[in-house]
Coordinates of C-alpha atoms in Angstrom, one line a residue:
M74 CA 14.3 23.0 -0.5
G75 CA 12.2 25.4 1.4
E76 CA 10.4 26.7 -1.7
V77 CA 9.8 23.1 -2.9
R78 CA 8.0 22.3 0.4
K79 CA 5.9 25.4 0.2
L80 CA 4.9 24.6 -3.3
Q81 CA 4.0 21.0 -2.2
K82 CA 1.9 22.5 0.6
K83 CA 0.0 24.7 -1.7
L84 CA -0.6 21.9 -4.1
R85 CA -1.9 19.7 -1.3
Q86 CA -4.3 22.5 -0.3
I87 CA -5.5 22.8 -3.9
E88 CA -6.1 19.0 -4.0
N89 CA -8.1 19.2 -0.9
L90 CA -10.1 22.1 -2.2
E91 CA -10.9 20.1 -5.4
I92 CA -12.3 17.3 -3.3
K93 CA -15.0 19.8 -2.0
I94 CA -18.3 20.0 -3.8
S95 CA -18.0 22.6 -6.5
H96 CA -21.0 24.7 -5.5
S97 CA -19.6 25.2 -2.0
L98 CA -16.3 26.7 -3.2
T99 CA -15.8 30.4 -2.5
P100 CA -14.5 32.8 -5.2
E101 CA -11.1 32.9 -3.4
E102 CA -10.9 29.1 -3.4
R103 CA -11.7 29.0 -7.1
V104 CA -8.8 31.4 -7.7
K105 CA -6.4 29.2 -5.8
I106 CA -7.5 26.2 -7.9
S107 CA -6.9 28.1 -11.1
R108 CA -3.2 28.4 -10.1
K109 CA -2.7 24.6 -10.0
A110 CA -1.0 24.3 -13.4
E111 CA 1.4 27.3 -12.6
L112 CA 2.4 25.8 -9.3
R113 CA 2.9 22.4 -10.8
T114 CA 5.3 23.8 -13.4
R115 CA 7.3 25.6 -10.8
L116 CA 7.6 22.5 -8.6
A117 CA 8.6 20.3 -11.5
D118 CA 11.4 22.8 -12.5
L119 CA 12.7 23.0 -8.9
L120 CA 12.7 19.2 -8.5
L121 CA 14.6 18.9 -11.8
Q122 CA 17.2 21.4 -10.5
L123 CA 17.6 19.5 -7.3
C124 CA 18.2 16.3 -9.1
G125 CA 21.1 17.9 -11.0
P126 CA 23.1 16.5 -13.9
Q127 CA 25.0 14.0 -11.8
Q128 CA 22.6 11.1 -12.4
T129 CA 20.2 10.5 -15.3
L130 CA 17.6 7.7 -15.1
E131 CA 15.8 6.4 -18.1
I132 CA 12.8 4.2 -17.4
V133 CA 11.3 2.3 -20.3
G134 CA 8.0 0.4 -20.1
E135 CA 6.7 -2.4 -22.3
G136 CA 8.0 -3.5 -25.6
K137 CA 11.4 -4.6 -26.9
Q138 CA 13.1 -1.9 -24.9
G139 CA 11.4 -2.9 -21.7
K140 CA 14.6 -2.5 -19.6
M141 CA 15.8 0.3 -17.4
K142 CA 18.9 2.1 -18.6
R143 CA 21.0 3.9 -16.1
Q144 CA 23.8 6.5 -16.9
V145 CA 25.9 8.0 -14.2
H146 CA 28.0 11.1 -15.0
S147 CA 30.7 11.8 -12.5
D148 CA 34.2 13.3 -12.8
A149 CA 35.4 11.3 -9.9
T150 CA 37.0 7.9 -10.6
S151 CA 35.7 4.9 -8.8
E152 CA 37.0 1.4 -8.5
P153 CA 35.0 -1.4 -10.2
H154 CA 32.6 -3.3 -8.0
P155 CA 34.1 -6.8 -7.2
L156 CA 31.0 -8.5 -8.6
H157 CA 31.4 -6.7 -11.9
S158 CA 35.2 -6.6 -12.3
P159 CA 36.6 -8.4 -15.4
S160 CA 38.0 -11.9 -15.0
A161 CA 41.8 -12.1 -14.6
T162 CA 44.4 -14.9 -14.0
K163 CA 45.0 -15.3 -10.3
I164 CA 48.7 -15.1 -9.2
P165 CA 49.3 -17.0 -6.0
K166 CA 51.1 -15.1 -3.3
I167 CA 54.3 -16.5 -1.8
P168 CA 54.0 -16.6 2.0
K169 CA 56.3 -14.4 3.9
G170 CA 59.7 -16.2 4.7
Q171 CA 59.3 -18.8 2.0
T172 CA 61.8 -18.8 -0.9
E173 CA 60.8 -19.1 -4.6
Q174 CA 62.6 -22.5 -4.8
T175 CA 60.7 -23.9 -1.9
A176 CA 57.4 -22.7 -3.5
Q177 CA 58.3 -24.3 -6.8
Q178 CA 59.0 -27.6 -5.1
E179 CA 55.6 -27.5 -3.3
K180 CA 53.9 -26.6 -6.6
T181 CA 55.6 -29.7 -8.3
T182 CA 54.6 -31.9 -5.5
S183 CA 51.0 -30.7 -5.7
L184 CA 50.9 -31.3 -9.5
K185 CA 52.1 -34.9 -8.9
E186 CA 49.4 -35.5 -6.3
T187 CA 46.8 -34.2 -8.6
S188 CA 48.0 -36.5 -11.4
R189 CA 47.8 -39.5 -9.1
E190 CA 44.3 -38.6 -8.0
K191 CA 43.3 -38.2 -11.7
G192 CA 44.8 -41.6 -12.5
S193 CA 42.9 -43.3 -9.7
K194 CA 39.7 -41.7 -10.9
D195 CA 40.3 -42.9 -14.5
E196 CA 41.0 -46.4 -13.2
A197 CA 37.8 -46.4 -11.2
E198 CA 35.8 -45.4 -14.3
R199 CA 37.4 -48.2 -16.3
Q200 CA 36.4 -50.7 -13.7
V201 CA 32.8 -49.4 -13.7
K202 CA 32.8 -49.6 -17.5
A203 CA 34.0 -53.2 -17.4
G204 CA 31.3 -54.1 -15.0
N205 CA 28.7 -52.7 -17.4
G206 CA 29.8 -55.0 -20.2
G207 CA 32.0 -52.4 -21.8
K208 CA 29.2 -49.8 -22.0
E209 CA 29.6 -46.3 -21.0
S210 CA 27.8 -45.4 -17.8
E211 CA 25.3 -42.6 -17.9
P212 CA 26.5 -39.4 -16.3
R213 CA 24.8 -38.5 -13.1
P214 CA 23.3 -35.1 -12.9
A215 CA 25.3 -32.7 -10.8
R216 CA 23.6 -32.0 -7.4
I217 CA 23.3 -28.3 -6.7
N218 CA 22.7 -27.2 -3.2
T219 CA 21.1 -23.8 -2.9
S220 CA 20.5 -21.7 0.2
P221 CA 17.1 -20.4 1.2
E222 CA 18.2 -16.9 0.3
E223 CA 19.2 -18.0 -3.2
D224 CA 15.8 -19.8 -3.6
Q225 CA 14.0 -16.6 -2.5
D226 CA 16.1 -14.5 -4.9
A227 CA 15.3 -16.8 -7.8
E228 CA 11.6 -16.7 -7.0
F229 CA 11.7 -12.9 -6.7
T230 CA 13.4 -12.6 -10.1
S231 CA 10.8 -14.8 -11.7
L232 CA 8.0 -12.8 -10.0
K233 CA 9.5 -9.5 -11.1
A234 CA 9.8 -10.6 -14.7
S235 CA 6.1 -11.7 -14.8
W236 CA 4.9 -8.4 -13.3
E237 CA 7.1 -6.4 -15.8
K238 CA 4.9 -7.9 -18.5
A239 CA 1.6 -7.3 -16.6
K240 CA -1.4 -6.3 -18.6
F241 CA -4.6 -4.8 -17.2
R242 CA -7.9 -3.7 -18.8
L243 CA -9.5 -0.7 -17.0
R244 CA -13.3 -0.2 -16.8
S245 CA -15.1 2.7 -15.1
L246 CA -18.2 2.2 -13.0
E247 CA -20.3 5.3 -13.4
G248 CA -23.1 6.2 -11.0
H249 CA -21.8 8.2 -8.0
S250 CA -22.1 11.9 -8.1
D251 CA -19.2 12.6 -5.6
I252 CA -16.0 11.3 -4.2
I253 CA -15.8 7.5 -3.6
T254 CA -14.4 7.2 -0.1
C255 CA -14.4 3.4 0.4
V256 CA -14.7 0.1 -1.5
V257 CA -15.0 -3.6 -0.6
A258 CA -15.4 -6.8 -2.7
V259 CA -17.6 -9.9 -2.3
D260 CA -17.3 -12.6 -4.9
N261 CA -18.0 -10.9 -8.2
L262 CA -19.6 -7.8 -6.5
V263 CA -18.0 -4.5 -5.7
I264 CA -19.6 -2.3 -3.0
S265 CA -18.7 1.4 -3.0
G266 CA -19.5 4.1 -0.5
S267 CA -19.5 7.8 -1.5
R268 CA -19.7 11.2 -0.1
D269 CA -23.0 11.5 -2.1
T270 CA -24.5 9.5 0.9
T271 CA -25.2 6.3 -1.2
I272 CA -23.8 2.8 -1.3
K273 CA -23.8 1.1 -4.7
V274 CA -23.5 -2.6 -5.5
W275 CA -21.8 -3.4 -8.8
H276 CA -21.7 -6.7 -10.8
V277 CA -18.1 -6.6 -12.0
P278 CA -18.2 -9.1 -15.0
T279 CA -20.9 -6.9 -16.7
A280 CA -19.8 -3.6 -15.2
T281 CA -23.5 -2.9 -14.2
E282 CA -25.0 -1.4 -11.1
Q283 CA -27.1 -4.0 -9.3
R284 CA -28.4 -2.0 -6.3
N285 CA -28.4 1.5 -4.9
L286 CA -28.5 1.4 -1.1
G287 CA -29.9 4.7 0.1
G288 CA -30.5 5.5 3.7
H289 CA -27.6 7.5 5.1
T290 CA -28.1 11.3 5.4
G291 CA -24.4 12.0 5.5
G292 CA -21.5 10.9 3.4
V293 CA -20.5 7.3 3.7
T294 CA -17.0 7.1 5.1
C295 CA -16.3 3.3 5.6
L296 CA -17.5 -0.2 4.7
A297 CA -16.7 -3.7 6.0
V298 CA -17.7 -7.3 5.2
P299 CA -18.3 -9.7 8.2
P300 CA -17.0 -13.3 7.8
S301 CA -19.4 -15.7 6.1
E302 CA -20.2 -17.7 9.3
Y303 CA -21.4 -14.5 11.1
C304 CA -23.5 -13.7 8.0
R305 CA -25.1 -17.1 8.1
R306 CA -26.0 -16.7 11.8
L307 CA -27.6 -13.3 11.2
A308 CA -29.4 -14.6 8.1
C309 CA -30.8 -17.5 10.2
D310 CA -32.1 -15.0 12.8
L311 CA -33.7 -12.9 10.0
S312 CA -35.2 -15.9 8.2
L313 CA -33.0 -15.1 5.1
G314 CA -31.1 -17.6 2.9
E315 CA -28.0 -19.1 4.4
K316 CA -25.9 -17.8 1.6
E317 CA -26.9 -14.2 2.3
W318 CA -24.1 -11.6 2.6
F319 CA -24.2 -8.5 4.7
I320 CA -22.4 -5.2 4.5
L321 CA -21.5 -2.8 7.3
S322 CA -21.5 0.9 6.6
G323 CA -20.5 3.9 8.7
S324 CA -21.4 7.6 7.9
A325 CA -20.9 11.1 8.9
D326 CA -24.6 11.0 10.0
C327 CA -23.4 9.1 13.1
C328 CA -25.1 5.9 12.0
V329 CA -23.8 2.3 11.4
K330 CA -26.1 0.2 9.2
I331 CA -26.2 -3.4 8.2
W332 CA -27.4 -4.2 4.7
A333 CA -28.6 -7.4 3.1
L334 CA -27.0 -7.6 -0.4
S335 CA -29.7 -9.9 -1.9
T336 CA -32.5 -7.4 -1.1
G337 CA -30.7 -4.2 -0.6
Q338 CA -32.6 -3.6 2.6
C339 CA -31.2 -2.1 5.8
V340 CA -31.8 -4.8 8.4
K341 CA -30.2 -3.1 11.4
S342 CA -29.1 0.4 12.3
V343 CA -27.6 2.1 15.4
Y344 CA -27.0 5.8 16.2
T345 CA -23.5 6.3 17.7
F346 CA -23.8 10.0 18.6
N347 CA -20.5 10.6 16.8
A348 CA -19.6 10.9 13.1
V349 CA -18.3 7.5 12.2
T350 CA -15.0 7.7 10.4
A351 CA -13.8 4.0 10.4
L352 CA -15.1 0.6 11.3
C353 CA -14.1 -3.1 11.2
F354 CA -15.5 -6.5 12.4
V355 CA -13.9 -8.6 15.1
P356 CA -14.8 -12.4 14.7
E357 CA -14.5 -13.3 18.4
G358 CA -17.3 -14.8 20.4
H359 CA -20.7 -13.6 19.0
G360 CA -18.9 -11.0 17.0
Y361 CA -18.3 -7.3 17.5
I362 CA -18.5 -4.2 15.3
I363 CA -15.7 -1.7 16.2
T364 CA -16.2 1.9 15.2
G365 CA -14.0 5.0 15.3
S366 CA -15.3 8.6 15.5
D367 CA -14.2 12.0 14.4
G368 CA -13.4 12.8 18.0
G369 CA -11.0 9.9 18.5
K370 CA -13.4 7.6 20.3
V371 CA -13.3 3.8 19.7
Q372 CA -16.6 1.9 20.4
A373 CA -17.6 -1.8 20.4
W374 CA -21.1 -3.0 19.4
S375 CA -22.7 -6.4 19.6
W376 CA -23.2 -8.0 16.2
Q377 CA -26.4 -9.7 17.5
T378 CA -28.1 -6.9 19.4
M379 CA -26.3 -3.8 18.1
E380 CA -26.0 -2.7 21.8
N381 CA -23.0 -0.6 22.8
C382 CA -20.6 -2.8 24.8
Q383 CA -17.7 -0.4 25.3
S384 CA -16.6 3.2 24.6
I385 CA -13.0 4.3 24.9
N386 CA -11.5 7.8 24.4
A387 CA -8.6 6.2 22.5
H388 CA -7.1 9.0 20.4
E389 CA -6.8 12.8 20.6
E390 CA -8.0 13.3 17.0
A391 CA -10.2 11.5 14.4
V392 CA -9.8 7.8 14.0
T393 CA -8.8 7.3 10.3
S394 CA -8.4 3.6 10.1
L395 CA -9.5 0.4 11.9
Q396 CA -8.3 -3.0 10.9
A397 CA -8.8 -6.4 12.5
Q398 CA -6.4 -9.4 12.4
G399 CA -8.0 -12.3 14.3
P400 CA -8.7 -11.2 17.8
L401 CA -6.5 -8.0 17.4
V402 CA -7.8 -4.6 16.4
F403 CA -5.5 -1.8 15.1
S404 CA -6.5 1.8 15.2
A405 CA -4.8 4.9 13.7
S406 CA -5.7 8.5 14.1
A407 CA -5.1 11.9 12.5
E408 CA -2.5 13.0 15.1
G409 CA -0.2 10.1 14.0
G410 CA -0.7 7.6 16.8
V411 CA -1.4 3.9 16.4
S412 CA -3.0 1.6 19.1
V413 CA -3.2 -2.2 19.3
W414 CA -6.3 -3.8 21.0
E415 CA -7.0 -7.3 22.0
G416 CA -10.5 -8.8 21.8
L417 CA -11.5 -10.4 25.1
C418 CA -14.9 -12.0 24.1
S419 CA -16.5 -10.1 26.9
D420 CA -19.8 -8.4 26.6
R421 CA -18.8 -5.8 29.2
Q422 CA -15.3 -4.9 27.9
P423 CA -14.6 -6.5 24.5
L424 CA -11.3 -4.6 24.0
R425 CA -8.1 -4.3 26.0
L426 CA -5.2 -2.0 25.1
L427 CA -2.0 -3.9 24.4
H428 CA 0.2 -1.2 22.9
H429 CA 0.1 2.5 21.9
W430 CA 2.7 4.2 19.8
D431 CA 2.4 8.0 19.5
A432 CA 3.6 10.1 16.6
A433 CA 7.0 10.4 18.0
V434 CA 7.5 6.7 17.4
T435 CA 5.5 6.3 14.1
G436 CA 7.0 9.5 12.6
C437 CA 3.6 10.6 11.3
A438 CA 3.4 13.8 13.3
G439 CA 2.1 16.9 11.6
Q440 CA 1.6 15.2 8.2
G441 CA -2.0 16.4 7.7
G442 CA -2.7 13.1 6.0
R443 CA -5.2 10.3 6.6
L444 CA -3.4 7.3 8.2
T445 CA -4.5 4.0 6.8
L446 CA -3.3 0.6 8.1
S447 CA -2.7 -2.9 6.7
P448 CA -1.6 -5.5 9.4
R449 CA 0.6 -8.6 8.7
G450 CA 1.7 -10.6 11.7
D451 CA 3.9 -8.4 13.9
R452 CA 4.1 -5.7 11.3
L453 CA 1.8 -2.8 10.4
F454 CA 2.0 -1.1 7.0
V455 CA 1.1 2.5 7.4
A456 CA 0.2 5.0 4.6
Y457 CA 0.0 8.6 5.8
G458 CA -0.1 10.9 2.9
T459 CA 3.6 11.3 2.0
S460 CA 6.1 9.7 -0.4
S461 CA 7.0 6.7 1.8
L462 CA 5.3 3.9 3.7
R463 CA 6.0 3.1 7.3
I464 CA 6.5 -0.5 8.5
L465 CA 5.8 -0.6 12.3
N466 CA 6.6 -3.6 14.4
W467 CA 3.7 -3.1 16.8
R468 CA 5.3 -5.2 19.5
T469 CA 8.6 -3.4 19.8
G470 CA 7.9 0.0 18.3
T471 CA 10.6 -0.4 15.7
V472 CA 9.8 1.6 12.5
F473 CA 11.1 1.1 9.0
R474 CA 10.6 3.4 6.1
L475 CA 9.8 2.0 2.6
A476 CA 10.2 4.3 -0.4
N477 CA 6.9 4.5 -2.3
H478 CA 7.9 7.3 -4.6
S479 CA 11.1 8.5 -6.1
S480 CA 10.3 12.2 -5.5
I481 CA 9.3 14.1 -2.4
A482 CA 6.3 15.3 -4.3
G483 CA 4.6 11.9 -4.0
V484 CA 1.6 11.3 -1.9
T485 CA 0.6 7.9 -0.5
D486 CA -3.1 7.6 0.3
C487 CA -3.7 3.8 0.8
V488 CA -1.9 0.5 1.3
H489 CA -3.3 -3.0 0.7
Q490 CA -2.1 -6.6 0.8
T491 CA -3.3 -9.4 -1.6
E492 CA -1.8 -12.8 -2.5
G493 CA 1.8 -12.1 -1.6
L494 CA 1.7 -8.5 -2.8
L495 CA 2.0 -5.3 -1.0
I496 CA 0.3 -2.5 -3.0
G497 CA 0.7 1.2 -2.3
S498 CA -1.0 4.0 -4.1
C499 CA 1.0 7.0 -5.2
Y500 CA 0.0 10.4 -6.5
D501 CA 2.5 12.9 -7.9
L502 CA 1.7 16.5 -6.9
A503 CA 4.1 17.8 -9.5
N504 CA 2.5 16.2 -12.6
G505 CA -0.8 14.7 -11.4
E506 CA 0.2 11.2 -12.3
S507 CA -1.4 8.4 -10.3
M508 CA 0.1 4.9 -10.0
L509 CA 0.1 1.7 -8.0
N510 CA 3.5 0.4 -6.7
L511 CA 3.9 -3.4 -6.2
F512 CA 6.2 -5.0 -3.6
S513 CA 6.7 -8.7 -2.9
L514 CA 6.0 -10.1 0.6
P515 CA 7.3 -10.8 3.1
R516 CA 10.6 -9.0 2.3
C517 CA 8.9 -5.8 0.7
R518 CA 11.1 -5.9 -2.4
Y519 CA 10.0 -3.6 -5.2
L520 CA 8.5 -5.3 -8.3
T521 CA 7.1 -2.7 -10.6
S522 CA 4.7 0.3 -10.9
L523 CA 1.4 0.3 -12.8
T524 CA 0.1 3.5 -14.2
C525 CA -2.4 4.9 -16.6
A526 CA -2.4 8.5 -17.9
D527 CA -6.1 9.0 -17.1
T528 CA -6.2 7.5 -13.7
P529 CA -7.1 10.1 -11.0
R530 CA -5.8 10.1 -7.4
I531 CA -6.6 6.8 -5.7
L532 CA -8.2 7.2 -2.2
S533 CA -9.5 3.7 -1.7
F534 CA -8.6 0.2 -2.9
A535 CA -9.8 -3.4 -2.8
A536 CA -8.5 -6.6 -4.4
W537 CA -9.3 -10.2 -5.0
L538 CA -8.6 -13.1 -7.4
T539 CA -10.8 -14.4 -10.2
G540 CA -11.7 -18.0 -10.7
S541 CA -8.8 -18.4 -13.2
G542 CA -6.3 -17.0 -10.7
G543 CA -6.0 -13.5 -12.2
H544 CA -5.9 -10.3 -10.2
R545 CA -8.9 -8.1 -10.1
W546 CA -8.7 -4.7 -8.3
V547 CA -11.0 -1.8 -7.8
T548 CA -9.9 1.8 -7.0
G549 CA -11.9 4.7 -5.8
G550 CA -11.5 8.4 -5.7
R551 CA -13.0 10.8 -8.2
D552 CA -13.8 7.7 -10.3
L553 CA -14.6 4.1 -9.5
T554 CA -12.3 1.9 -11.7
V555 CA -12.0 -1.9 -12.0
W556 CA -8.5 -3.3 -13.0
E557 CA -8.9 -6.6 -14.8
Q558 CA -5.7 -8.6 -15.3
L559 CA -5.3 -9.9 -18.9
P560 CA -3.3 -13.1 -19.9
S561 CA 0.3 -12.1 -20.4
S562 CA 0.6 -14.5 -23.4
G563 CA -2.3 -12.9 -25.3
K564 CA -2.1 -10.3 -28.1
Q565 CA -4.4 -7.9 -26.4
R566 CA -3.0 -4.5 -25.4
G567 CA -3.6 -3.4 -21.8
D568 CA -4.7 0.0 -20.7
I569 CA -1.9 0.3 -18.2
T570 CA 1.9 0.7 -18.4
A571 CA 4.2 -1.4 -16.3
K572 CA 7.5 0.3 -15.6
R573 CA 10.2 -0.1 -13.0
D574 CA 11.9 2.8 -11.1
C575 CA 15.3 1.8 -9.9
R576 CA 15.1 4.5 -7.3
L577 CA 12.6 2.3 -5.4
D578 CA 15.0 -0.7 -5.4
V579 CA 16.1 0.0 -1.8
T580 CA 15.9 -2.0 1.4
P581 CA 13.5 -0.6 4.0
M582 CA 15.4 1.7 6.3
E583 CA 15.1 1.6 10.0
S584 CA 14.0 4.9 11.6
E585 CA 14.0 5.4 15.4
G586 CA 12.5 8.2 17.4
L587 CA 11.0 10.0 14.5
T588 CA 8.9 13.1 14.9
G589 CA 8.7 13.8 11.2
D590 CA 11.0 13.5 8.2
E591 CA 11.7 15.0 4.8
D592 CA 8.2 14.2 3.8
S593 CA 6.7 16.5 6.4
D594 CA 4.3 19.1 5.1
D595 CA 3.9 21.0 8.4
Y596 CA 6.2 24.1 8.7
S597 CA 6.6 26.4 11.7
D598 CA 8.0 29.3 9.7
D599 CA 5.5 31.2 7.7
D600 CA 8.0 33.5 6.0
G601 CA 7.2 33.8 2.3
V602 CA 3.9 32.0 2.7
D603 CA 0.9 33.9 1.3
E604 CA -2.5 34.1 2.7
E605 CA -3.7 30.9 1.0
D606 CA -1.6 28.9 3.4
H607 CA -3.5 30.3 6.4
T608 CA -6.7 28.6 5.2
S609 CA -5.0 25.2 5.6
Q610 CA -3.6 26.2 9.0
N611 CA -7.1 27.1 10.3
A612 CA -8.5 23.8 8.9
A613 CA -5.8 21.9 10.8
E614 CA -6.9 23.4 14.1
T615 CA -10.0 21.3 14.0
G616 CA -7.9 18.1 14.7
L617 CA -9.0 16.4 11.5
S618 CA -7.0 15.4 8.5
S619 CA -7.8 17.6 5.6
W620 CA -9.1 14.8 3.4
L621 CA -11.4 13.6 6.2
R622 CA -12.4 17.1 7.0
C623 CA -13.6 17.6 3.4
V624 CA -15.7 14.4 3.7
L625 CA -17.4 15.4 7.0
Q626 CA -17.9 19.0 6.1
E627 CA -19.5 18.4 2.8
S628 CA -21.6 15.6 4.3
E629 CA -23.0 18.2 6.6
V630 CA -23.7 20.5 3.7
I631 CA -25.7 17.7 1.9
E632 CA -27.5 16.9 5.1
G633 CA -28.4 20.5 5.7
V634 CA -29.7 20.9 2.1
G635 CA -31.9 17.8 2.5
T636 CA -33.5 19.1 5.7
E637 CA -34.5 22.5 4.5

């Protein structure tokens, strides 16, 4: 297991190096990247050995054989499960102290009573028939009482069957010259932010670029869309149409900008004095923009005036995710901590801390990943760069772990909710396969996995429904890709494969007092680790996650080139 983890660590380092701009790679880094195929082969072989011959899983996708077959090889004998045991005639037991003769008498008496009941029932039916003029009465449909659990199971079975037949058409949106770090959707438009410092607006039905929003001097790290009522207020103040939409963007150049989508113009901008790594909008009072920085600071800004209302040293390391749910704000940081804030509608102190859970509770210590959040009621879904998702009850601090990959070589970069679905991205370090795992809400039951052979690692995700009710998603990373759901009844072939992995059919497991788990990629012993591991260790000392570090560092490179 130790060698497996070291190989995982090296492959993660290579993935982070590949995110860097090619011209900034050193010769040593290029050599490390050249070993990727070799390390993947070694890791795949070791994982196969760890699985062993005891259990073989065959997962089949679409078509007539679209079912999962499972074979278990074991020398040990096991009793049949009571739900799957063959039917048999039940032999009644004679109670202790009762003779066989007495039992036979009771049995005869019971048969007589049954016969009398049957005779009474037949007589009642004859009377009903006579009352209907000799006609047979129509049989009444049997009334079936089902429990809420049975109804939910039936609904889940139907939903699972429909997603097993899912078809999606994939389309690439080409125009960015670097990693796509963030995506949002408005109507039929997709807005993408990239490390190349630009923000692009795409018309999805035609897959064309509508606008290129240039103005940041550093990589764009985050985007947000204010609610429509706040857009209307600002549009009125700026004498723009009442249907105007605005987009918020944050960048490593320490700026937050507000863009009008109809014109592509930057209507407001503020310098935050810190590289902006996350932002969200709080629809309370006149509205607030909440930003997170690379140093762990959380700040609140007035939507109307862009004045700073509050600055809080909230986290020890970079803020990697900010999400709003009504008046609540959830922040996560690279050190593994999660904080919950309440919006107070006050111009002096808009935010008040409700809860803070450190890495010892969340179990995200030392992961080296970029924590992303998706809130739902009392629960927070947390993706943190490993093979599982965390489900945190932010009121009690209870944590559950939800399997998002069947192998410890899986990496989860983002998590999203849409129309009763929980969607987690997954990237396999061993074979380079990228997929989306679908779970039903609210019980987080596994539905299916969607994958395409050519899909690169997914770093950002957005979703919405079309006018016909179909799903439309967009994923960002090395490429910007639109996933368009096709009618399941049509003859068109989709570009994706839907398959189920029975190893994900598990109930979320409760985990208490975690300081890390089998997914951890941070090791104290350096025995057997060559010098390429020390590069990653030095990078970790900056207090930034490796992915975020690449975004900020390369943004500085671009900014420096532009100013020379």
